[in-house]
mmCIF file of C-alpha atoms in Angstrom:
data_model
loop_
_atom_site.group_PDB
_atom_site.id
_atom_site.type_symbol
_atom_site.label_atom_id
_atom_site.label_comp_id
_atom_site.label_asym_id
_atom_site.label_seq_id
_atom_site.Cartn_x
_atom_site.Cartn_y
_atom_site.Cartn_z
ATOM 1 C CA UNK B 1 -34.472 62.541 -21.054
ATOM 2 C CA UNK B 2 -31.170 63.584 -20.395
ATOM 3 C CA UNK B 3 -29.185 60.000 -19.549
ATOM 4 C CA UNK B 4 -26.657 59.795 -16.664
ATOM 5 C CA UNK B 5 -23.772 58.184 -16.978
ATOM 6 C CA UNK B 6 -23.199 55.186 -14.784
ATOM 7 C CA UNK B 7 -19.526 54.553 -13.908
ATOM 8 C CA UNK B 8 -18.617 51.415 -12.937
ATOM 9 C CA UNK B 9 -15.629 50.422 -11.168
ATOM 10 C CA UNK B 10 -14.606 46.688 -11.090
ATOM 11 C CA UNK B 11 -14.151 45.555 -6.994
ATOM 12 C CA UNK B 12 -10.358 46.496 -6.022
ATOM 13 C CA UNK B 13 -8.316 43.558 -6.383
ATOM 14 C CA UNK B 14 -6.115 43.233 -2.914
ATOM 15 C CA UNK B 15 -2.432 44.238 -3.356
ATOM 16 C CA UNK B 16 0.327 42.087 -2.745
ATOM 17 C CA UNK B 17 0.988 44.379 0.424
ATOM 18 C CA UNK B 18 -2.647 43.914 1.377
ATOM 19 C CA UNK B 19 -2.338 40.169 1.172
ATOM 20 C CA UNK B 20 0.787 39.892 3.570
ATOM 21 C CA UNK B 21 -0.527 41.665 6.130
ATOM 22 C CA UNK B 22 -3.912 39.289 6.365
ATOM 23 C CA UNK B 23 -1.090 36.056 5.898
ATOM 24 C CA UNK B 24 0.627 37.829 8.809
ATOM 25 C CA UNK B 25 -2.326 38.315 11.210
ATOM 26 C CA UNK B 26 -3.342 34.871 10.430
ATOM 27 C CA UNK B 27 0.150 33.852 11.700
ATOM 28 C CA UNK B 28 -0.286 35.873 14.860
ATOM 29 C CA UNK B 29 -3.924 34.878 15.597
ATOM 30 C CA UNK B 30 -2.671 31.324 15.338
ATOM 31 C CA UNK B 31 0.388 31.063 16.663
ATOM 32 C CA UNK B 32 0.045 28.389 19.051
ATOM 33 C CA UNK B 33 -0.623 26.127 16.257
ATOM 34 C CA UNK B 34 2.693 27.336 14.437
ATOM 35 C CA UNK B 35 4.175 26.490 17.783
ATOM 36 C CA UNK B 36 3.242 22.902 17.586
ATOM 37 C CA UNK B 37 4.353 22.596 14.627
ATOM 38 C CA UNK B 38 7.851 23.348 14.906
ATOM 39 C CA UNK B 39 8.807 20.403 16.369
ATOM 40 C CA UNK B 40 8.256 18.605 13.726
ATOM 41 C CA UNK B 41 9.340 20.697 11.302
ATOM 42 C CA UNK B 42 12.698 20.228 13.042
ATOM 43 C CA UNK B 43 12.428 16.629 12.754
ATOM 44 C CA UNK B 44 11.897 16.442 9.305
ATOM 45 C CA UNK B 45 14.481 19.177 8.429
ATOM 46 C CA UNK B 46 16.924 17.808 10.966
ATOM 47 C CA UNK B 47 16.715 14.121 10.177
ATOM 48 C CA UNK B 48 15.014 14.054 7.057
ATOM 49 C CA UNK B 49 16.574 17.025 4.385
ATOM 50 C CA UNK B 50 19.585 18.106 6.027
ATOM 51 C CA UNK B 51 21.182 13.978 5.522
ATOM 52 C CA UNK B 52 20.403 14.484 2.009
ATOM 53 C CA UNK B 53 23.630 16.560 1.790
ATOM 54 C CA UNK B 54 25.380 13.125 1.876
ATOM 55 C CA UNK B 55 24.035 11.795 -1.317
ATOM 56 C CA UNK B 56 26.880 12.868 -3.202
ATOM 57 C CA UNK B 57 29.210 10.244 -1.503
ATOM 58 C CA UNK B 58 27.704 7.980 -4.141
ATOM 59 C CA UNK B 59 29.309 9.536 -6.094
ATOM 60 C CA UNK B 60 32.823 10.166 -4.819
ATOM 61 C CA UNK B 61 35.198 7.974 -3.248
ATOM 62 C CA UNK B 62 34.521 8.929 0.089
ATOM 63 C CA UNK B 63 37.078 9.383 2.551
ATOM 64 C CA UNK B 64 36.432 10.383 6.082
ATOM 65 C CA UNK B 65 39.583 12.100 6.681
ATOM 66 C CA UNK B 66 39.295 13.914 3.348
ATOM 67 C CA UNK B 67 35.065 14.937 3.960
ATOM 68 C CA UNK B 68 32.636 15.945 0.979
ATOM 69 C CA UNK B 69 34.820 18.422 -0.221
ATOM 70 C CA UNK B 70 38.248 16.902 -1.027
ATOM 71 C CA UNK B 71 37.081 13.277 -1.765
ATOM 72 C CA UNK B 72 37.551 12.258 -5.384
ATOM 73 C CA UNK B 73 34.792 11.974 -7.400
ATOM 74 C CA UNK B 74 34.140 8.777 -9.152
ATOM 75 C CA UNK B 75 30.766 9.474 -11.223
ATOM 76 C CA UNK B 76 28.680 6.264 -11.980
ATOM 77 C CA UNK B 77 31.322 3.724 -10.635
ATOM 78 C CA UNK B 78 29.363 2.751 -7.228
ATOM 79 C CA UNK B 79 26.581 2.258 -9.078
ATOM 80 C CA UNK B 80 28.481 -0.015 -12.198
ATOM 81 C CA UNK B 81 29.756 -2.369 -9.295
ATOM 82 C CA UNK B 82 26.754 -2.620 -7.316
ATOM 83 C CA UNK B 83 24.693 -3.826 -10.153
ATOM 84 C CA UNK B 84 27.938 -6.270 -11.767
ATOM 85 C CA UNK B 85 27.736 -7.828 -8.499
ATOM 86 C CA UNK B 86 26.966 -11.579 -7.896
ATOM 87 C CA UNK B 87 24.886 -10.801 -5.046
ATOM 88 C CA UNK B 88 22.646 -8.180 -6.647
ATOM 89 C CA UNK B 89 20.063 -11.173 -7.827
ATOM 90 C CA UNK B 90 19.795 -12.531 -5.154
ATOM 91 C CA UNK B 91 19.573 -9.394 -3.069
ATOM 92 C CA UNK B 92 16.660 -8.353 -5.422
ATOM 93 C CA UNK B 93 15.089 -11.062 -5.187
ATOM 94 C CA UNK B 94 14.942 -11.708 -1.661
ATOM 95 C CA UNK B 95 13.897 -7.719 -1.300
ATOM 96 C CA UNK B 96 11.001 -7.567 -3.703
ATOM 97 C CA UNK B 97 9.706 -11.459 -3.134
ATOM 98 C CA UNK B 98 9.550 -10.294 1.252
ATOM 99 C CA UNK B 99 7.977 -6.932 0.179
ATOM 100 C CA UNK B 100 5.503 -8.470 -1.774
ATOM 101 C CA UNK B 101 4.322 -11.159 0.769
ATOM 102 C CA UNK B 102 3.876 -8.140 3.130
ATOM 103 C CA UNK B 103 1.916 -6.469 0.783
ATOM 104 C CA UNK B 104 -0.316 -9.434 -0.416
ATOM 105 C CA UNK B 105 -0.966 -10.971 3.236
ATOM 106 C CA UNK B 106 -0.289 -8.000 5.453
ATOM 107 C CA UNK B 107 -1.598 -4.665 4.298
ATOM 108 C CA UNK B 108 -4.874 -5.685 3.669
ATOM 109 C CA UNK B 109 -5.369 -7.163 7.419
ATOM 110 C CA UNK B 110 -5.068 -4.229 8.742
ATOM 111 C CA UNK B 111 -8.544 -2.986 6.864
ATOM 112 C CA UNK B 112 -10.298 -6.653 7.657
ATOM 113 C CA UNK B 113 -9.675 -5.557 11.205
ATOM 114 C CA UNK B 114 -11.076 -2.660 11.579
ATOM 115 C CA UNK B 115 -13.786 -3.847 9.395
ATOM 116 C CA UNK B 116 -14.558 -6.511 11.922
ATOM 117 C CA UNK B 117 -14.177 -3.834 14.905
ATOM 118 C CA UNK B 118 -16.583 -1.466 13.244
ATOM 119 C CA UNK B 119 -19.283 -3.942 13.589
ATOM 120 C CA UNK B 120 -19.046 -4.439 17.512
ATOM 121 C CA UNK B 121 -21.571 -2.732 19.206
ATOM 122 C CA UNK B 122 -20.255 -3.402 22.793
ATOM 123 C CA UNK B 123 -17.920 -0.586 23.296
ATOM 124 C CA UNK B 124 -16.174 -1.789 25.936
ATOM 125 C CA UNK B 125 -15.711 -5.274 24.550
ATOM 126 C CA UNK B 126 -14.514 -3.379 21.118
ATOM 127 C CA UNK B 127 -12.051 -0.896 23.391
ATOM 128 C CA UNK B 128 -10.605 -4.190 25.253
ATOM 129 C CA UNK B 129 -9.885 -5.581 21.838
ATOM 130 C CA UNK B 130 -8.573 -2.835 20.578
ATOM 131 C CA UNK B 131 -5.981 -2.169 23.540
ATOM 132 C CA UNK B 132 -4.911 -6.317 22.744
ATOM 133 C CA UNK B 133 -4.312 -5.903 19.284
ATOM 134 C CA UNK B 134 -2.133 -2.487 19.617
ATOM 135 C CA UNK B 135 -0.086 -3.556 22.440
ATOM 136 C CA UNK B 136 2.584 -5.702 20.216
ATOM 137 C CA UNK B 137 2.954 -2.178 18.279
ATOM 138 C CA UNK B 138 5.106 -1.232 21.382
ATOM 139 C CA UNK B 139 7.659 -4.598 22.060
ATOM 140 C CA UNK B 140 10.383 -3.905 19.986
ATOM 141 C CA UNK B 141 11.327 -6.335 17.181
ATOM 142 C CA UNK B 142 14.515 -7.906 19.908
ATOM 143 C CA UNK B 143 11.152 -9.240 22.285
ATOM 144 C CA UNK B 144 9.386 -10.282 18.955
ATOM 145 C CA UNK B 145 12.257 -12.444 17.646
ATOM 146 C CA UNK B 146 12.886 -13.715 21.405
ATOM 147 C CA UNK B 147 9.367 -14.880 21.987
ATOM 148 C CA UNK B 148 9.269 -16.552 18.379
ATOM 149 C CA UNK B 149 12.310 -18.429 19.294
ATOM 150 C CA UNK B 150 11.125 -19.631 22.645
ATOM 151 C CA UNK B 151 8.172 -20.924 20.724
ATOM 152 C CA UNK B 152 9.853 -22.275 17.707
ATOM 153 C CA UNK B 153 13.295 -23.243 18.690
ATOM 154 C CA UNK B 154 14.413 -27.259 17.868
ATOM 155 C CA UNK B 155 15.548 -27.256 21.938
ATOM 156 C CA UNK B 156 12.734 -27.304 23.899
ATOM 157 C CA UNK B 157 10.374 -24.711 21.909
ATOM 158 C CA UNK B 158 6.419 -24.867 23.158
ATOM 159 C CA UNK B 159 5.055 -25.239 19.849
ATOM 160 C CA UNK B 160 7.955 -27.892 18.594
ATOM 161 C CA UNK B 161 8.019 -29.796 21.918
ATOM 162 C CA UNK B 162 4.104 -30.223 21.231
ATOM 163 C CA UNK B 163 4.025 -30.901 17.464
ATOM 164 C CA UNK B 164 7.099 -33.611 18.938
ATOM 165 C CA UNK B 165 4.834 -34.896 21.036
ATOM 166 C CA UNK B 166 1.680 -35.378 18.091
ATOM 167 C CA UNK B 167 4.211 -36.529 14.961
ATOM 168 C CA UNK B 168 7.401 -37.558 16.662
ATOM 169 C CA UNK B 169 9.808 -35.107 15.123
ATOM 170 C CA UNK B 170 10.827 -31.766 15.100
ATOM 171 C CA UNK B 171 10.631 -28.853 12.719
ATOM 172 C CA UNK B 172 13.574 -26.273 12.736
ATOM 173 C CA UNK B 173 11.275 -23.054 11.434
ATOM 174 C CA UNK B 174 14.371 -20.466 12.742
ATOM 175 C CA UNK B 175 16.572 -22.452 10.309
ATOM 176 C CA UNK B 176 15.490 -23.916 7.703
ATOM 177 C CA UNK B 177 15.330 -21.366 4.302
ATOM 178 C CA UNK B 178 11.953 -22.308 3.457
ATOM 179 C CA UNK B 179 10.566 -20.920 6.632
ATOM 180 C CA UNK B 180 12.183 -17.799 6.791
ATOM 181 C CA UNK B 181 9.747 -15.676 4.627
ATOM 182 C CA UNK B 182 6.669 -17.181 6.033
ATOM 183 C CA UNK B 183 8.075 -16.438 9.786
ATOM 184 C CA UNK B 184 9.092 -12.772 8.847
ATOM 185 C CA UNK B 185 5.855 -11.999 7.654
ATOM 186 C CA UNK B 186 3.855 -13.382 10.446
ATOM 187 C CA UNK B 187 6.277 -11.518 13.344
ATOM 188 C CA UNK B 188 5.027 -8.354 11.039
ATOM 189 C CA UNK B 189 1.464 -9.501 10.814
ATOM 190 C CA UNK B 190 1.155 -10.233 14.838
ATOM 191 C CA UNK B 191 3.191 -6.953 16.090
ATOM 192 C CA UNK B 192 1.845 -4.059 13.619
ATOM 193 C CA UNK B 193 -1.993 -5.378 12.055
ATOM 194 C CA UNK B 194 -3.548 -3.832 15.158
ATOM 195 C CA UNK B 195 -1.570 -0.292 15.031
ATOM 196 C CA UNK B 196 -2.501 -0.429 11.372
ATOM 197 C CA UNK B 197 -6.271 -0.480 12.081
ATOM 198 C CA UNK B 198 -5.730 3.109 13.921
ATOM 199 C CA UNK B 199 -6.394 4.762 10.316
ATOM 200 C CA UNK B 200 -8.857 2.823 8.953
ATOM 201 C CA UNK B 201 -11.252 3.281 11.849
ATOM 202 C CA UNK B 202 -10.491 7.102 11.902
ATOM 203 C CA UNK B 203 -11.699 7.063 8.493
ATOM 204 C CA UNK B 204 -14.771 4.679 9.231
ATOM 205 C CA UNK B 205 -16.222 7.183 12.411
ATOM 206 C CA UNK B 206 -16.613 9.857 9.468
ATOM 207 C CA UNK B 207 -19.087 7.932 7.531
ATOM 208 C CA UNK B 208 -22.263 9.461 7.542
ATOM 209 C CA UNK B 209 -24.862 7.452 9.571
ATOM 210 C CA UNK B 210 -27.835 8.033 7.709
ATOM 211 C CA UNK B 211 -27.015 6.109 4.591
ATOM 212 C CA UNK B 212 -26.790 2.904 6.749
ATOM 213 C CA UNK B 213 -30.010 4.044 7.833
ATOM 214 C CA UNK B 214 -31.364 4.724 4.211
ATOM 215 C CA UNK B 215 -29.857 1.250 3.453
ATOM 216 C CA UNK B 216 -31.492 -0.917 5.728
ATOM 217 C CA UNK B 217 -35.060 1.200 4.635
ATOM 218 C CA UNK B 218 -34.073 -0.427 1.261
ATOM 219 C CA UNK B 219 -33.345 -3.838 2.828
ATOM 220 C CA UNK B 220 -29.952 -3.752 2.497
ATOM 221 C CA UNK B 221 -28.376 -6.373 4.581
ATOM 222 C CA UNK B 222 -24.563 -6.529 6.736
ATOM 223 C CA UNK B 223 -23.028 -7.524 3.346
ATOM 224 C CA UNK B 224 -24.700 -4.519 1.199
ATOM 225 C CA UNK B 225 -23.754 -1.793 3.535
ATOM 226 C CA UNK B 226 -20.049 -3.005 3.856
ATOM 227 C CA UNK B 227 -19.718 -3.099 0.027
ATOM 228 C CA UNK B 228 -21.825 -0.155 -1.340
ATOM 229 C CA UNK B 229 -21.216 2.288 1.323
ATOM 230 C CA UNK B 230 -18.375 1.113 3.931
ATOM 231 C CA UNK B 231 -15.395 -0.161 1.676
ATOM 232 C CA UNK B 232 -16.024 3.146 -0.979
ATOM 233 C CA UNK B 233 -16.169 5.725 2.178
ATOM 234 C CA UNK B 234 -12.798 4.263 2.838
ATOM 235 C CA UNK B 235 -11.165 3.510 -0.267
ATOM 236 C CA UNK B 236 -9.823 7.064 -0.714
ATOM 237 C CA UNK B 237 -7.757 6.122 2.718
ATOM 238 C CA UNK B 238 -7.038 2.792 1.166
ATOM 239 C CA UNK B 239 -5.499 4.448 -1.792
ATOM 240 C CA UNK B 240 -3.265 7.005 -0.105
ATOM 241 C CA UNK B 241 -1.670 4.761 2.161
ATOM 242 C CA UNK B 242 -0.826 2.089 -0.652
ATOM 243 C CA UNK B 243 0.372 4.453 -2.121
ATOM 244 C CA UNK B 244 3.178 5.213 1.231
ATOM 245 C CA UNK B 245 3.898 1.666 1.437
ATOM 246 C CA UNK B 246 4.685 1.489 -1.919
ATOM 247 C CA UNK B 247 7.266 4.727 -1.662
ATOM 248 C CA UNK B 248 8.644 1.965 1.140
ATOM 249 C CA UNK B 249 8.532 -0.972 -1.128
ATOM 250 C CA UNK B 250 12.412 -2.070 -1.053
ATOM 251 C CA UNK B 251 12.438 -1.573 2.989
ATOM 252 C CA UNK B 252 12.621 -4.760 3.859
ATOM 253 C CA UNK B 253 12.947 -3.423 7.887
ATOM 254 C CA UNK B 254 16.676 -3.959 8.931
ATOM 255 C CA UNK B 255 15.918 -4.724 12.050
ATOM 256 C CA UNK B 256 13.470 -7.069 11.896
ATOM 257 C CA UNK B 257 15.573 -9.034 9.136
ATOM 258 C CA UNK B 258 19.129 -8.932 10.781
ATOM 259 C CA UNK B 259 17.550 -10.687 14.007
ATOM 260 C CA UNK B 260 16.259 -13.650 12.343
ATOM 261 C CA UNK B 261 19.389 -14.080 9.853
ATOM 262 C CA UNK B 262 21.718 -17.060 10.246
ATOM 263 C CA UNK B 263 24.017 -18.576 8.169
ATOM 264 C CA UNK B 264 21.712 -21.631 6.871
ATOM 265 C CA UNK B 265 19.164 -19.191 6.028
ATOM 266 C CA UNK B 266 21.076 -15.882 4.096
ATOM 267 C CA UNK B 267 20.648 -17.580 0.904
ATOM 268 C CA UNK B 268 17.073 -16.103 1.580
ATOM 269 C CA UNK B 269 17.525 -14.159 4.124
ATOM 270 C CA UNK B 270 19.505 -10.949 2.964
ATOM 271 C CA UNK B 271 18.382 -8.062 1.871
ATOM 272 C CA UNK B 272 19.600 -4.723 0.747
ATOM 273 C CA UNK B 273 19.363 -3.176 4.476
ATOM 274 C CA UNK B 274 21.110 -5.672 5.873
ATOM 275 C CA UNK B 275 23.959 -6.020 2.464
ATOM 276 C CA UNK B 276 23.964 -1.580 3.016
ATOM 277 C CA UNK B 277 24.731 -2.451 6.689
ATOM 278 C CA UNK B 278 27.111 -4.975 6.439
ATOM 279 C CA UNK B 279 29.356 -3.018 3.262
ATOM 280 C CA UNK B 280 29.159 0.617 5.115
ATOM 281 C CA UNK B 281 29.460 -0.192 8.624
ATOM 282 C CA UNK B 282 30.654 -3.379 9.209
ATOM 283 C CA UNK B 283 33.285 -3.061 6.101
ATOM 284 C CA UNK B 284 33.212 0.663 6.095
ATOM 285 C CA UNK B 285 32.597 0.837 2.088
ATOM 286 C CA UNK B 286 30.413 4.043 3.138
ATOM 287 C CA UNK B 287 30.294 5.719 -0.746
ATOM 288 C CA UNK B 288 29.369 1.624 -2.190
ATOM 289 C CA UNK B 289 26.614 1.546 0.298
ATOM 290 C CA UNK B 290 25.550 5.077 -0.114
ATOM 291 C CA UNK B 291 25.005 4.057 -4.308
ATOM 292 C CA UNK B 292 22.726 1.081 -2.723
ATOM 293 C CA UNK B 293 20.674 3.531 -0.741
ATOM 294 C CA UNK B 294 20.112 5.891 -3.116
ATOM 295 C CA UNK B 295 19.075 2.950 -5.506
ATOM 296 C CA UNK B 296 16.854 1.825 -3.270
ATOM 297 C CA UNK B 297 15.158 5.268 -3.095
ATOM 298 C CA UNK B 298 14.958 6.107 -6.710
ATOM 299 C CA UNK B 299 13.221 2.875 -7.052
ATOM 300 C CA UNK B 300 10.646 4.327 -4.133
ATOM 301 C CA UNK B 301 10.147 7.245 -5.990
ATOM 302 C CA UNK B 302 9.156 5.845 -9.316
ATOM 303 C CA UNK B 303 6.760 3.531 -7.669
ATOM 304 C CA UNK B 304 4.748 6.584 -5.965
ATOM 305 C CA UNK B 305 4.962 8.671 -8.645
ATOM 306 C CA UNK B 306 4.050 5.730 -11.289
ATOM 307 C CA UNK B 307 0.906 4.522 -8.332
ATOM 308 C CA UNK B 308 0.031 7.941 -7.853
ATOM 309 C CA UNK B 309 -0.503 8.818 -11.350
ATOM 310 C CA UNK B 310 -2.124 5.468 -11.704
ATOM 311 C CA UNK B 311 -4.773 6.568 -8.662
ATOM 312 C CA UNK B 312 -5.527 9.576 -10.523
ATOM 313 C CA UNK B 313 -5.954 7.637 -14.011
ATOM 314 C CA UNK B 314 -9.349 5.556 -12.012
ATOM 315 C CA UNK B 315 -10.310 8.503 -10.229
ATOM 316 C CA UNK B 316 -8.663 8.434 -6.654
ATOM 317 C CA UNK B 317 -7.146 11.672 -5.188
ATOM 318 C CA UNK B 318 -4.102 10.515 -4.593
ATOM 319 C CA UNK B 319 -1.078 11.599 -2.471
ATOM 320 C CA UNK B 320 -0.898 14.937 -4.576
#
């Protein structure tokens, strides 16, 4: 019996040219999706990446009439000056404390509110509450601070007048340093906590209903379902948002802080953002303020990389 050799050939691996043609075909097929992507890409290129060229100003003694090309280089001079300034530790303390307060008191509240809204069964009432808590997000900080001023000022402020009738004295909430951080955090909560629930509600809508039905059949109550189904289902969303928030850890919010600052609370209210405004725009020290801003950015980058590494270490997906 004559053996016949069976010729086996490996499946052809598509070449670079074929892969390129497939990519072009996919782009043409989904061209409208790519058109929709263009405004977002243009925004990041124009307002995020192109301005990064200005980082070199932190290492120069920048003069507007000389420009980047002809301004003298000074190396780390501005960083050395910043770290040796008497105000550095005051600014660092104020900024970090406000960031920690926001992280501890503000960050969990959108999660709690989203979990509470998720338990509401009457859709009309649920939509009404969602609309009610979303509205403050669209109010500017100027209006928010104005509202709180009308409520808390010692001169005919509504809450202070009520406090005076009950206790016989008024409290200067807007001026006394010990109330400053409480005011900042409470205003942030009132304005943004409702808006922060959107992502968590979207994550909750993706939880499989059959998991809850199986848990109820096993005798699990609402708290058991919350602890063993709901929270694990949105844990990756919570971790990602926490990592992103740590990236802006030292961003206290210039407009909000600036509107609340007064000579009596500046010792506890001055942060890096307002310091950069004062040095950069008010006094024209562009290179020095650029160095302060670069320091903030580097701290944020380190926190994002570190928290992302920690998240992966504990079995979470992380940002990348």
